[in-house]
Short mmCIF file of C-alpha atoms in Angstrom, two decimals:
data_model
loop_
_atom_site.label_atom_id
_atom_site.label_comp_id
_atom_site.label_asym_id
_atom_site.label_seq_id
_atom_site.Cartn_x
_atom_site.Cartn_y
_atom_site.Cartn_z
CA UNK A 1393 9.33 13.11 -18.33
CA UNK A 1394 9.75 11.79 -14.85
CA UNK A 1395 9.72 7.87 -14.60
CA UNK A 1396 8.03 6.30 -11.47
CA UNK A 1397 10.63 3.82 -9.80
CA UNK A 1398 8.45 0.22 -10.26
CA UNK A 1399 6.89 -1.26 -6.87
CA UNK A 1400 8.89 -4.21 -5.88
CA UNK A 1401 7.02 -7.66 -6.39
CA UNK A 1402 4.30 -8.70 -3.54
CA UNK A 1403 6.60 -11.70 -2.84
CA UNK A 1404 9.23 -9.94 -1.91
CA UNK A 1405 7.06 -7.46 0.52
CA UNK A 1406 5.63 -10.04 2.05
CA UNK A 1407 9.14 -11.77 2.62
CA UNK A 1408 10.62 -9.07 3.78
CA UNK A 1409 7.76 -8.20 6.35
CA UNK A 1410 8.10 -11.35 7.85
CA UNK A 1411 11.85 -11.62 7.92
CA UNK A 1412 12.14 -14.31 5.16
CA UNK A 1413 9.39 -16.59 6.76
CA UNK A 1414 6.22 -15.85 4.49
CA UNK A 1415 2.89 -15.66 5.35
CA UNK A 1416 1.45 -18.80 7.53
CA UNK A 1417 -2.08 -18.81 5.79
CA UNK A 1418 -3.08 -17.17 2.55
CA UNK A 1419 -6.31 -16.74 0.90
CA UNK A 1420 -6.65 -16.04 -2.99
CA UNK A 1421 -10.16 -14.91 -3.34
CA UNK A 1422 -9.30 -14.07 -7.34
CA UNK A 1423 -8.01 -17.11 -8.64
CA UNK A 1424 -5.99 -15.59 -11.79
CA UNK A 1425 -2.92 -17.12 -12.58
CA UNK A 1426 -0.87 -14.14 -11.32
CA UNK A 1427 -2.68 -13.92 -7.53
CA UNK A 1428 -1.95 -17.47 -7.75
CA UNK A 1429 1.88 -16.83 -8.27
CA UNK A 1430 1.83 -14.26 -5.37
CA UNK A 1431 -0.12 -16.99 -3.75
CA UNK A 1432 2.82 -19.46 -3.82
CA UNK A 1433 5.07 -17.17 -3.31
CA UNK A 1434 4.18 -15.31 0.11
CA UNK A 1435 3.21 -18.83 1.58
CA UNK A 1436 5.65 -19.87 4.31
CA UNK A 1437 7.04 -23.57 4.61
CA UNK A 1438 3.74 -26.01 5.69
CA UNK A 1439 1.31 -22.76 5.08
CA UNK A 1440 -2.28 -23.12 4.43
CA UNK A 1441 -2.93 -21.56 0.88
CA UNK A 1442 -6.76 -21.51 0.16
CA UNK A 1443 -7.85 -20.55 -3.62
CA UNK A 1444 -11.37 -19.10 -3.52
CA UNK A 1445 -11.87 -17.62 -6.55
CA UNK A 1446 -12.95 -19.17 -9.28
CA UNK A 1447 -10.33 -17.51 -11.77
CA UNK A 1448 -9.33 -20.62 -13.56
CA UNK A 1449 -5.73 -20.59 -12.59
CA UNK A 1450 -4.12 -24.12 -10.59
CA UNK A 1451 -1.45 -24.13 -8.08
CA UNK A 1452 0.78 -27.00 -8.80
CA UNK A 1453 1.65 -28.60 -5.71
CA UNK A 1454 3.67 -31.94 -5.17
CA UNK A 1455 7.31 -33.39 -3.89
CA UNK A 1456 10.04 -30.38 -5.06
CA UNK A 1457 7.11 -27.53 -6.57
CA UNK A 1458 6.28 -25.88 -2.99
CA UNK A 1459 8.87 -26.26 0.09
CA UNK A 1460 7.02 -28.33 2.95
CA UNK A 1461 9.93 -29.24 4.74
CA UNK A 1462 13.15 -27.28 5.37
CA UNK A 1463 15.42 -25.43 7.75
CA UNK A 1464 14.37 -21.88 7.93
CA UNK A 1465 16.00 -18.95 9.20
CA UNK A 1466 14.75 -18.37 12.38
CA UNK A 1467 15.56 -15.29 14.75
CA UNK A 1468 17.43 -15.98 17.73
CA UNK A 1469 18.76 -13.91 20.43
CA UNK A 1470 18.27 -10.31 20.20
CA UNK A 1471 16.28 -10.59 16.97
CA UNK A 1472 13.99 -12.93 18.20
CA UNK A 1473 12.92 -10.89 21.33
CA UNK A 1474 11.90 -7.86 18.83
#
């Protein structure tokens, strides 16, 4: 029996789509704990995460859970003008 290779977390996708930056605003309309994860981890530094649904899950937020501040990568030169 063949085994399907597994699909790569959402986080990552995302991440990867927007060259390390994240998404900028992100809307859970679920509200389970794991679209809450994927949640927190496709937002971008000061992103606007809004939790809709009404799953019962919480997004801890506070000084050192979600970055607000900090140096990110950038593109510059070449990279930048694609």
């Amino acid at each position: 029996m063949k085994r399907c290779s597994p699909t790569p977390p959402r986080g990552a996708t995302v991440r990867a789509l927007t060259r390390s930056l994240g998404a900028e605003a992100v809307f859970d309309f679920v509200g389970s704990e794991p679209t809450v994860r994927t949640a927190a981890a496709v937002a971008a530094v000061e992103a606007d995460v809004a939790i809709v649904g009404i799953g019962g899950a919480s997004l801890p937020v506070g000084f050192g859970t979600l970055p607000f501040e900090c140096p990110s990568p950038r593109p510059t030169g070449a990279a930048a003008a694609s």
